[in-house]
Amino acid sequence: MTPTAASKPKLVVDRASKYYDTKSGPLHALDNYSMSVEDGEFACVVGPSGCGKTTLLWSVAGLHSLTSGTVTLDGQPVTEPHPQIGMVFQEANLLPWRNLTKNIHLPFEIKGIPPDEAHIEKLLDRVGLVGFGNKFPRELSGGMQQRAAIVRALSFNPSVLLMDEPFGALDAFTRDEMNLLVEEIWLETRKTIIFITHNIAEAVFLSDRVFVMAARPGRLVKTFDIPFPRPRSLDIMTTREVFDLVNEIKAEIEHRPNAPAAPGAGETPQQESVMEQANG
Amino acid sequence: MVDRELGDRIPTFGDAKPTNDQSIGVTNLSAFKGSAEKKSAQEIAAIIAVAAIIVGGGEFLLRFFEVPQFVMPPPSAILTSLVVDFGFIAPHLGHTLVELFSGYAIGASIGLILAAVITQFPFAEKIIAPYILMLVTTPMLALVPLLILNFGFGYTPRIIAVALASGPMVMINAATGFRRVDLAKIALARSFGASTFQIFMKIRVPMAMPMIIVGLMIGAIFGLLTAVGAEMVGGGFGLGNRLTTYSATIQMPQFFAVILILSTLGILIYVAFFLIGKKWAGWES
């Protein structure tokens, strides 16, 4: 599933920099960040907290302006929220005063168009939320809330899906479940997905390519191609290849690019640490 | 208290038990409902018993010690007066309600609009804050003699006083609500292309709603206090005027009948806003 030479860039971030004005002076959040995501590609951006991942995603979504650099979608510059971009936020971000149906109708209300009920029903069925329309967010578990948020983001059929640490607040088992669901949905719809996470194992499991960021200022340090065949099962998370890849990415984030891979002996502790990564 | 409540509750989210153990959820819920009904019947019995003891006991003690009516009339006399004199008191109740509703409508609307506008401009808010604080902390009753001097003994000074008393209460509470900013929710609406006005209507107003309703309730109760107080200061009608007249003429059963009507009004205001809050801000509890 690595991008082929024939595929065209869907979304291009070109030398993006962002400074925030704070009371203690300008804060350099993003420095000269460039990346190019192919049409239908699943890209993950990984980095430590505070490395500007969310700043990057909000800029791609057109929620933020950049201090310098550009974001282009299908060759058109993105300077404000774009109808072809859907967003899934941290901790679902459902409106607590609206029931599920009304939460999912929100994008349509704002755009002033009638909700695409057939499409919504199909998505609800896909994520297993049929019949929960009149439930309020507080009545749903974290996983169900995030499923609803995914339906909301896909309801108006955008071609790009931006996901900002969507499963960070979920427990390990729910998280695995959600990752499988996201891969399935991606395989069915072939949306271009940019997925932000600080969980390296999650990134490796989901993506075609992993973009590794470093902090202060936020910048791209390395890109990894993830070669594993699709659909992937959670079993690959315990394989040697994934373990080495996760460690390599981890070393990259911790600024020790030459760190040796763990020696071959002692399978058990290694497997444990992989599971730890996979789980959270 | 908290522990007991927790012990009573099945830790589910509402009645939603989405997965396969639906049957357990249903039986548990019905059992819970049954015990709740029994309990509320017991509670009602207790409430009636306590009320009977207080009213009956008061009646007995006041009669037994032959307390004179101008000190404290017995409950029976108050209730008799409430029935007999209600026809005469009713128009005064009407006057008070007119003042309360008109003053409150003016004050609350201005308070709400000001809160919504001011909170959008933090700089303006800082400048205007001391004046709002002054309006909140100054008893508006103190202005009534001046208002009467300027506007006579009719409705006008009272309506102005009610508006001045309720408006700032509504405003400071609503402003607290409008100041609650949830960046993620605003970003959410924005990501769908929402305009500033749409963000205000679909995110800020609903988020402020619990505080707005609290403000409206406090404003209404302050309005009632001020309406009655203003009537006591001057003018020939209204429940407040009845209070001064009845106490001056030592008609204590009538006096307490009016007091009873006023507390009923206050309770009605509270219950009304409690129900409104449950409907429009129930999501927060």
Coordinates of C-alpha atoms in Angstrom, one line a residue:
Chain A
M1 CA 0.0 0.0 0.0
T2 CA 2.9 2.3 -0.3
P3 CA 2.2 5.2 -2.6
T4 CA 3.1 4.5 -6.2
A5 CA 4.7 6.9 -8.6
A6 CA 1.4 7.1 -10.5
S7 CA -0.6 8.5 -7.5
K8 CA -1.0 12.2 -7.4
P9 CA -0.5 14.4 -4.3
K10 CA -3.8 15.1 -2.7
L11 CA -2.7 17.4 0.1
V12 CA 0.6 19.2 0.2
V13 CA 2.0 21.1 3.2
D14 CA 4.8 23.3 1.9
R15 CA 7.4 24.8 4.3
A16 CA 4.7 25.6 7.0
S17 CA 5.8 27.7 10.0
K18 CA 3.7 29.0 12.8
Y19 CA 4.4 31.3 15.6
Y20 CA 1.8 32.0 18.4
D21 CA 1.8 35.4 20.2
T22 CA 2.0 34.7 23.9
K23 CA 2.5 37.0 26.8
S24 CA 6.1 35.7 27.1
G25 CA 6.9 36.4 23.5
P26 CA 6.3 34.5 20.3
L27 CA 6.1 30.7 20.6
H28 CA 7.6 28.8 17.7
A29 CA 5.1 26.0 17.2
L30 CA 5.9 24.8 13.7
D31 CA 9.1 25.1 11.8
N32 CA 9.4 24.7 8.0
Y33 CA 7.2 21.6 7.9
S34 CA 6.7 20.0 4.6
M35 CA 4.8 16.9 3.6
S36 CA 2.9 15.5 0.7
V37 CA 0.0 13.1 1.1
E38 CA -1.2 11.0 -1.8
D39 CA -4.8 10.6 -2.8
G40 CA -6.3 7.7 -0.7
E41 CA -3.2 7.5 1.5
F42 CA -3.3 6.8 5.2
A43 CA -0.7 9.1 6.8
C44 CA 0.1 9.3 10.5
V45 CA 1.9 12.1 12.2
V46 CA 3.7 11.0 15.4
G47 CA 5.5 13.1 17.9
P48 CA 5.8 13.9 21.6
S49 CA 3.1 16.1 23.3
G50 CA 3.6 19.7 22.5
C51 CA 5.5 19.1 19.3
G52 CA 3.0 21.0 17.2
K53 CA 1.0 18.1 15.9
T54 CA -2.4 19.7 16.6
T55 CA -1.1 23.1 15.2
L56 CA -0.2 21.3 12.0
L57 CA -3.6 19.6 11.7
W58 CA -5.5 22.8 12.5
S59 CA -3.5 24.6 9.8
V60 CA -4.3 21.8 7.3
A61 CA -8.0 22.1 8.3
G62 CA -7.9 25.8 7.7
L63 CA -8.7 26.6 11.3
H64 CA -5.4 28.4 11.8
S65 CA -3.5 30.7 9.6
L66 CA 0.2 29.9 9.0
T67 CA 2.9 32.4 9.7
S68 CA 4.6 31.3 6.5
G69 CA 4.2 28.4 4.1
T70 CA 1.1 27.0 2.4
V71 CA -1.3 24.1 2.5
T72 CA -2.9 23.0 -0.8
L73 CA -5.7 20.5 -1.4
D74 CA -6.0 19.3 -5.0
G75 CA -3.7 22.2 -6.0
Q76 CA -6.0 24.8 -4.3
P77 CA -4.6 26.7 -1.3
V78 CA -6.4 26.0 2.0
T79 CA -6.9 29.2 4.0
E80 CA -10.2 28.5 5.6
P81 CA -12.3 25.4 6.5
H82 CA -12.7 23.4 3.4
P83 CA -15.9 21.4 2.5
Q84 CA -13.7 18.5 1.3
I85 CA -12.1 18.2 4.8
G86 CA -13.8 16.4 7.7
M87 CA -12.3 16.5 11.2
V88 CA -12.4 14.0 14.1
F89 CA -11.3 15.7 17.4
Q90 CA -9.7 14.5 20.6
E91 CA -12.3 13.0 23.0
A92 CA -15.0 12.9 20.4
N93 CA -16.0 16.6 21.0
L94 CA -19.8 15.9 20.7
L95 CA -22.1 18.7 21.8
P96 CA -23.5 17.6 25.2
W97 CA -26.8 19.4 24.7
R98 CA -27.6 17.6 21.4
N99 CA -28.6 14.0 21.0
L100 CA -26.7 11.8 18.6
T101 CA -28.9 12.5 15.6
K102 CA -28.7 16.3 16.2
N103 CA -24.9 16.1 16.7
I104 CA -24.6 14.3 13.3
H105 CA -26.9 16.9 11.7
L106 CA -24.7 19.8 12.9
P107 CA -22.6 20.0 9.8
F108 CA -25.7 20.1 7.6
E109 CA -27.3 22.8 9.8
I110 CA -24.2 24.9 9.5
K111 CA -23.9 24.4 5.7
G112 CA -27.7 25.0 5.3
I113 CA -28.4 21.8 3.4
P114 CA -30.8 19.0 4.3
P115 CA -29.0 16.0 6.0
D116 CA -28.1 13.1 3.8
E117 CA -30.2 10.6 5.8
A118 CA -29.4 7.6 3.6
H119 CA -25.7 8.1 3.9
I120 CA -25.9 8.8 7.6
E121 CA -27.9 5.7 8.2
K122 CA -25.4 3.6 6.3
L123 CA -22.5 5.1 8.3
L124 CA -24.3 4.5 11.6
D125 CA -24.9 0.9 10.6
R126 CA -21.3 0.6 9.7
V127 CA -20.0 1.7 13.1
G128 CA -22.8 -0.1 15.0
L129 CA -24.7 2.9 16.3
V130 CA -28.2 2.3 14.7
G131 CA -31.0 3.0 17.2
F132 CA -28.9 5.3 19.4
G133 CA -30.1 8.5 17.7
N134 CA -32.0 9.9 20.7
K135 CA -29.2 9.2 23.2
F136 CA -27.2 12.1 24.6
P137 CA -23.4 11.9 24.6
R138 CA -23.3 11.4 28.3
E139 CA -25.3 8.2 27.9
L140 CA -22.7 6.7 25.6
S141 CA -19.3 5.1 26.3
G142 CA -16.1 6.8 25.1
G143 CA -15.8 4.4 22.2
M144 CA -19.4 5.0 21.1
Q145 CA -18.9 8.7 21.3
Q146 CA -15.9 8.5 19.1
R147 CA -17.8 6.3 16.6
A148 CA -20.5 9.0 16.5
A149 CA -17.8 11.6 15.9
I150 CA -16.5 9.6 13.0
V151 CA -20.0 9.4 11.5
R152 CA -20.3 13.1 11.9
A153 CA -17.0 13.8 10.1
L154 CA -17.9 11.4 7.3
S155 CA -21.6 12.4 7.0
F156 CA -21.0 15.1 4.4
N157 CA -18.7 12.8 2.5
P158 CA -15.4 14.8 2.5
S159 CA -12.5 13.4 0.6
V160 CA -10.0 14.1 3.3
L161 CA -10.3 13.0 7.0
L162 CA -8.2 14.7 9.6
M163 CA -8.0 12.8 12.9
D164 CA -6.5 14.5 16.0
E165 CA -5.5 11.9 18.6
P166 CA -9.0 10.6 18.4
F167 CA -8.5 7.5 20.6
G168 CA -6.1 9.0 23.2
A169 CA -8.6 9.0 25.9
L170 CA -9.9 5.4 25.3
D171 CA -8.8 2.3 27.2
A172 CA -6.5 -0.1 25.4
F173 CA -9.1 -2.6 24.3
T174 CA -11.5 0.0 22.9
R175 CA -8.6 1.6 21.2
D176 CA -7.6 -1.6 19.4
E177 CA -11.2 -2.0 18.4
M178 CA -11.4 1.6 17.0
N179 CA -8.2 1.2 15.1
L180 CA -9.5 -1.9 13.4
L181 CA -12.7 0.0 12.6
V182 CA -10.8 2.9 11.2
E183 CA -8.7 0.6 8.9
E184 CA -11.9 -1.1 7.7
I185 CA -13.6 2.2 6.9
W186 CA -10.5 3.5 5.2
L187 CA -10.2 0.3 3.1
E188 CA -13.9 0.7 2.1
T189 CA -13.9 4.4 1.4
R190 CA -10.3 5.1 0.4
K191 CA -10.5 8.6 1.9
T192 CA -7.2 10.4 2.3
I193 CA -6.6 10.3 6.1
I194 CA -4.1 12.2 8.2
F195 CA -4.1 10.7 11.6
I196 CA -2.3 12.3 14.6
T197 CA -1.2 10.3 17.5
H198 CA 1.6 10.1 20.1
N199 CA 1.2 6.3 20.1
I200 CA 3.8 4.9 17.8
A201 CA 2.4 1.4 17.7
E202 CA -1.0 2.8 16.7
A203 CA 0.6 4.8 13.9
V204 CA 2.5 1.8 12.6
F205 CA -0.6 -0.3 12.7
L206 CA -2.7 2.2 10.8
S207 CA -0.6 4.0 8.3
D208 CA 1.0 3.7 4.9
R209 CA 3.5 6.3 6.0
V210 CA 4.5 7.7 9.4
F211 CA 5.8 11.3 9.6
V212 CA 7.9 11.7 12.8
M213 CA 7.9 15.1 14.4
A214 CA 10.3 16.6 17.0
A215 CA 9.4 19.3 19.4
R216 CA 10.4 23.0 20.1
P217 CA 10.0 24.0 17.3
G218 CA 7.8 21.3 15.8
R219 CA 9.5 20.0 12.7
L220 CA 9.6 16.9 10.5
V221 CA 12.6 14.7 11.4
K222 CA 11.9 11.5 9.3
T223 CA 9.4 9.7 7.2
F224 CA 8.9 5.9 7.5
D225 CA 7.1 3.7 4.9
I226 CA 5.1 1.0 6.5
P227 CA 5.1 -1.9 4.2
F228 CA 2.7 -4.4 6.0
P229 CA -0.1 -5.8 3.8
R230 CA -3.7 -4.9 4.3
P231 CA -6.0 -5.6 5.9
R232 CA -3.8 -5.8 9.0
S233 CA -4.7 -7.8 12.1
L234 CA -3.6 -6.9 15.6
D235 CA -1.4 -10.0 15.5
I236 CA 1.2 -8.1 13.5
M237 CA 1.8 -5.9 16.5
T238 CA 3.7 -8.7 18.2
T239 CA 6.0 -9.4 15.2
R240 CA 9.7 -8.7 15.2
E241 CA 9.4 -6.3 12.2
V242 CA 6.8 -4.1 13.9
F243 CA 8.8 -4.2 17.1
D244 CA 12.0 -3.0 15.4
L245 CA 10.1 -0.4 13.4
V246 CA 8.5 1.0 16.6
N247 CA 11.8 1.1 18.3
E248 CA 13.4 2.8 15.4
I249 CA 10.7 5.5 15.3
K250 CA 11.0 5.9 19.1
A251 CA 14.7 6.4 18.8
E252 CA 14.2 9.0 16.1
I253 CA 11.8 10.9 18.4
E254 CA 14.3 10.7 21.3
H255 CA 17.1 12.1 19.2
R256 CA 19.2 9.0 19.1
P257 CA 19.0 7.9 15.5
N258 CA 21.9 5.5 15.8
A259 CA 20.5 3.6 18.7
P260 CA 21.1 -0.1 18.1
A261 CA 18.1 -2.4 17.7
A262 CA 17.5 -4.5 20.7
P263 CA 19.5 -7.8 20.7
G264 CA 17.6 -10.9 19.4
A265 CA 17.6 -12.8 22.7
G266 CA 15.0 -12.3 25.5
E267 CA 11.8 -12.4 23.5
T268 CA 9.5 -12.1 26.5
P269 CA 10.5 -8.6 27.7
Q270 CA 10.5 -7.3 24.2
Q271 CA 7.0 -8.6 23.5
E272 CA 5.9 -7.0 26.7
S273 CA 7.2 -3.7 25.7
V274 CA 5.6 -4.0 22.3
M275 CA 2.2 -4.7 23.9
E276 CA 2.8 -1.7 26.2
Q277 CA 3.3 0.4 23.1
A278 CA 0.3 -1.1 21.4
N279 CA -1.9 -0.6 24.3
G280 CA -1.2 2.9 25.2
Chain B
M1 CA -26.0 11.7 51.9
V2 CA -23.9 11.3 48.8
D3 CA -22.9 7.8 49.8
R4 CA -26.5 6.8 50.3
E5 CA -27.4 8.1 46.9
L6 CA -24.6 6.3 45.3
G7 CA -25.5 3.1 47.0
D8 CA -29.0 3.5 45.6
R9 CA -27.9 4.0 42.0
I10 CA -27.2 1.4 39.4
P11 CA -24.1 2.7 37.7
T12 CA -25.5 2.8 34.1
F13 CA -25.7 5.7 31.7
G14 CA -29.3 6.6 31.9
D15 CA -31.5 3.7 30.8
A16 CA -29.1 2.9 28.0
K17 CA -27.6 -0.5 28.4
P18 CA -26.8 -1.0 24.8
T19 CA -25.2 -4.5 24.8
N20 CA -26.7 -7.9 25.1
D21 CA -27.5 -7.8 28.9
Q22 CA -30.6 -5.8 28.2
S23 CA -32.8 -8.1 30.3
I24 CA -30.7 -7.5 33.4
G25 CA -30.9 -3.8 32.8
V26 CA -34.7 -3.9 32.5
T27 CA -35.3 -5.9 35.7
N28 CA -32.8 -3.7 37.6
L29 CA -34.5 -0.6 36.4
S30 CA -38.0 -1.7 37.3
A31 CA -36.8 -2.8 40.7
F32 CA -35.3 0.6 41.2
K33 CA -38.4 2.4 40.0
G34 CA -40.5 0.3 42.4
S35 CA -38.4 1.3 45.4
A36 CA -38.4 4.9 44.2
E37 CA -42.2 5.0 44.1
K38 CA -42.5 3.5 47.6
K39 CA -40.0 5.9 48.9
S40 CA -41.8 8.9 47.4
A41 CA -45.1 7.7 48.9
Q42 CA -43.4 7.6 52.3
E43 CA -41.9 11.0 51.7
I44 CA -45.2 12.5 50.9
A45 CA -46.7 11.0 54.0
A46 CA -43.8 12.5 56.1
I47 CA -44.2 15.9 54.4
I48 CA -47.9 16.0 55.2
A49 CA -47.4 14.9 58.7
V50 CA -44.8 17.6 59.4
A51 CA -47.0 20.2 57.8
A52 CA -49.9 19.1 60.0
I53 CA -47.8 19.2 63.1
I54 CA -46.6 22.7 62.4
V55 CA -49.9 24.2 61.4
G56 CA -51.9 22.3 64.0
G57 CA -49.3 22.8 66.7
G58 CA -49.2 26.5 65.9
E59 CA -52.9 26.8 66.1
F60 CA -53.0 25.0 69.4
L61 CA -50.2 26.9 71.0
L62 CA -51.5 30.3 69.9
R63 CA -55.0 29.6 71.2
F64 CA -53.8 27.8 74.4
F65 CA -51.6 30.8 75.4
E66 CA -54.2 33.2 74.2
V67 CA -51.7 35.1 72.1
P68 CA -53.4 38.3 70.8
Q69 CA -54.1 38.5 67.0
F70 CA -52.0 41.6 66.5
V71 CA -48.9 39.6 67.8
M72 CA -49.6 36.5 65.7
P73 CA -52.9 35.3 64.3
P74 CA -53.6 31.6 64.3
P75 CA -53.3 29.7 61.0
S76 CA -57.1 29.2 60.8
A77 CA -57.6 32.9 60.9
I78 CA -55.0 33.5 58.2
L79 CA -56.5 30.8 55.9
T80 CA -60.0 32.2 56.5
S81 CA -58.8 35.6 55.6
L82 CA -57.1 34.3 52.5
V83 CA -60.5 32.8 51.3
V84 CA -62.8 35.6 52.5
D85 CA -60.6 38.6 51.4
F86 CA -59.1 37.1 48.3
G87 CA -61.6 38.9 46.1
F88 CA -60.4 42.1 47.5
I89 CA -56.6 41.2 47.4
A90 CA -56.7 39.7 43.9
P91 CA -56.6 43.1 42.0
H92 CA -53.6 44.1 44.0
L93 CA -52.0 40.8 43.1
G94 CA -52.7 41.7 39.5
H95 CA -51.0 45.1 39.9
T96 CA -47.9 43.5 41.4
L97 CA -47.8 40.9 38.6
V98 CA -48.1 43.7 36.0
E99 CA -45.1 45.5 37.5
L100 CA -43.1 42.3 37.9
F101 CA -43.7 41.1 34.4
S102 CA -43.1 44.4 32.6
G103 CA -40.1 45.4 34.7
Y104 CA -38.6 41.9 34.4
A105 CA -39.2 41.7 30.7
I106 CA -37.4 45.0 30.1
G107 CA -34.6 44.3 32.6
A108 CA -34.0 40.7 31.6
S109 CA -33.9 41.5 27.9
I110 CA -31.5 44.3 28.3
G111 CA -29.4 42.3 30.7
L112 CA -29.2 39.3 28.3
I113 CA -28.4 41.4 25.2
L114 CA -25.7 43.4 27.2
A115 CA -24.2 40.1 28.5
A116 CA -24.0 38.7 25.0
V117 CA -22.5 41.8 23.4
I118 CA -20.1 42.8 26.2
T119 CA -18.5 39.3 26.5
Q120 CA -17.5 39.5 22.8
F121 CA -15.4 42.5 23.6
P122 CA -13.2 41.9 26.6
F123 CA -11.9 45.4 26.6
A124 CA -15.3 47.0 26.8
E125 CA -16.2 44.4 29.5
K126 CA -13.4 45.7 31.7
I127 CA -14.5 49.3 31.4
I128 CA -18.2 48.6 32.0
A129 CA -17.6 46.0 34.9
P130 CA -17.5 48.5 37.8
Y131 CA -20.9 50.1 36.8
I132 CA -22.5 46.7 36.5
L133 CA -21.1 45.7 39.9
M134 CA -22.6 48.9 41.3
L135 CA -26.0 48.2 39.8
V136 CA -25.9 44.7 41.3
T137 CA -24.8 45.7 44.8
T138 CA -26.9 48.9 45.2
P139 CA -30.3 48.1 46.6
M140 CA -32.6 49.5 43.9
L141 CA -35.3 50.1 46.5
A142 CA -33.2 53.0 47.7
L143 CA -33.9 54.8 44.4
V144 CA -37.7 54.3 44.6
P145 CA -38.4 57.6 46.5
L146 CA -36.5 59.5 43.8
L147 CA -38.3 57.6 41.0
I148 CA -41.7 58.4 42.6
L149 CA -40.7 62.0 42.8
N150 CA -40.0 62.0 39.0
F151 CA -42.6 59.6 37.8
G152 CA -45.5 59.9 40.2
F153 CA -47.4 57.1 42.1
G154 CA -48.3 54.9 39.1
Y155 CA -46.7 51.8 37.6
T156 CA -43.8 53.7 36.1
P157 CA -41.4 54.0 39.1
R158 CA -42.1 50.5 40.2
I159 CA -41.5 49.0 36.7
I160 CA -38.2 50.9 36.5
A161 CA -37.1 49.7 39.9
V162 CA -37.9 46.1 39.0
A163 CA -36.0 46.4 35.7
L164 CA -33.0 47.9 37.5
A165 CA -33.0 45.2 40.1
S166 CA -33.5 42.2 37.8
G167 CA -31.5 43.3 34.8
P168 CA -28.0 43.3 36.4
M169 CA -28.7 40.0 38.0
V170 CA -29.5 38.4 34.7
M171 CA -26.6 40.1 33.1
I172 CA -23.8 39.1 35.4
N173 CA -24.9 35.4 35.4
A174 CA -25.4 35.3 31.7
A175 CA -22.1 37.0 31.1
T176 CA -20.4 34.2 33.2
G177 CA -22.1 31.8 30.9
F178 CA -21.1 33.5 27.7
R179 CA -17.5 33.7 28.9
R180 CA -17.2 29.9 29.0
V181 CA -15.1 29.3 26.0
D182 CA -14.5 25.8 24.7
L183 CA -12.0 26.1 21.9
A184 CA -12.6 22.6 20.7
K185 CA -16.3 23.1 20.2
I186 CA -15.8 26.4 18.4
A187 CA -13.2 24.7 16.2
L188 CA -15.7 22.0 15.5
A189 CA -18.3 24.4 14.3
R190 CA -15.7 26.3 12.4
S191 CA -14.4 23.2 10.7
F192 CA -17.9 22.9 9.1
G193 CA -17.5 26.5 7.8
A194 CA -19.6 28.1 10.6
S195 CA -19.8 31.9 10.6
T196 CA -19.3 33.9 13.8
F197 CA -23.0 34.3 14.2
Q198 CA -23.6 30.5 13.7
I199 CA -20.9 29.8 16.3
F200 CA -22.7 32.2 18.7
M201 CA -26.1 30.6 18.1
K202 CA -25.1 27.0 18.0
I203 CA -22.2 26.8 20.4
R204 CA -22.0 29.8 22.7
V205 CA -25.7 30.2 23.5
P206 CA -26.3 26.6 24.4
M207 CA -23.1 26.5 26.4
A208 CA -24.2 29.6 28.4
M209 CA -27.8 28.3 28.8
P210 CA -27.4 26.8 32.3
M211 CA -26.0 30.1 33.6
I212 CA -28.5 32.2 31.7
I213 CA -31.4 30.2 33.4
V214 CA -29.8 30.7 36.8
G215 CA -29.6 34.4 36.1
L216 CA -33.2 34.6 34.9
M217 CA -34.3 32.9 38.1
I218 CA -32.3 35.2 40.4
G219 CA -33.4 38.2 38.4
A220 CA -37.1 37.2 38.7
I221 CA -36.9 36.7 42.5
F222 CA -35.0 40.0 42.9
G223 CA -37.7 41.6 40.7
L224 CA -40.5 40.3 43.0
L225 CA -38.7 41.6 46.1
T226 CA -38.2 45.0 44.5
A227 CA -41.8 45.2 43.2
V228 CA -43.2 44.6 46.7
G229 CA -40.7 46.9 48.3
A230 CA -41.4 49.7 45.9
E231 CA -45.2 49.3 46.6
M232 CA -44.5 49.7 50.3
V233 CA -42.7 52.9 49.7
G234 CA -45.5 54.8 48.0
G235 CA -48.6 54.5 45.9
G236 CA -52.1 53.2 46.6
F237 CA -52.1 49.7 45.1
G238 CA -50.2 46.4 44.9
L239 CA -49.5 43.7 47.4
G240 CA -46.7 45.8 49.1
N241 CA -49.2 48.6 49.6
R242 CA -51.6 46.0 51.2
L243 CA -48.9 45.0 53.6
T244 CA -48.3 48.5 54.9
T245 CA -52.0 49.2 55.1
Y246 CA -52.9 46.0 56.9
S247 CA -50.0 46.4 59.4
A248 CA -51.0 50.0 60.0
T249 CA -54.6 49.0 60.7
I250 CA -53.5 45.9 62.6
Q251 CA -55.4 43.5 60.3
M252 CA -53.0 40.7 61.0
P253 CA -54.9 37.7 59.4
Q254 CA -55.1 39.7 56.1
F255 CA -51.4 40.8 56.5
F256 CA -50.3 37.1 56.7
A257 CA -52.7 36.1 53.9
V258 CA -50.7 38.5 51.6
I259 CA -47.4 37.1 52.9
L260 CA -48.7 33.7 52.0
I261 CA -49.5 34.8 48.5
L262 CA -46.1 36.3 48.1
S263 CA -44.3 33.2 49.2
T264 CA -46.4 31.2 46.8
L265 CA -45.3 33.6 44.0
G266 CA -41.7 33.1 44.9
I267 CA -42.1 29.3 45.0
L268 CA -43.8 29.4 41.6
I269 CA -41.0 31.4 40.1
Y270 CA -38.5 28.9 41.5
V271 CA -40.4 25.8 40.3
A272 CA -40.9 27.4 36.8
F273 CA -37.2 28.0 36.4
F274 CA -36.4 24.6 37.8
L275 CA -38.5 23.0 35.1
I276 CA -37.1 25.3 32.4
G277 CA -33.6 24.4 33.5
K278 CA -34.4 20.7 33.4
K279 CA -35.6 21.0 29.9
W280 CA -33.0 23.4 28.4
A281 CA -29.9 22.8 30.6
G282 CA -30.5 19.3 31.8
W283 CA -27.5 18.1 29.7
E284 CA -25.1 19.6 32.2
S285 CA -26.2 17.8 35.4

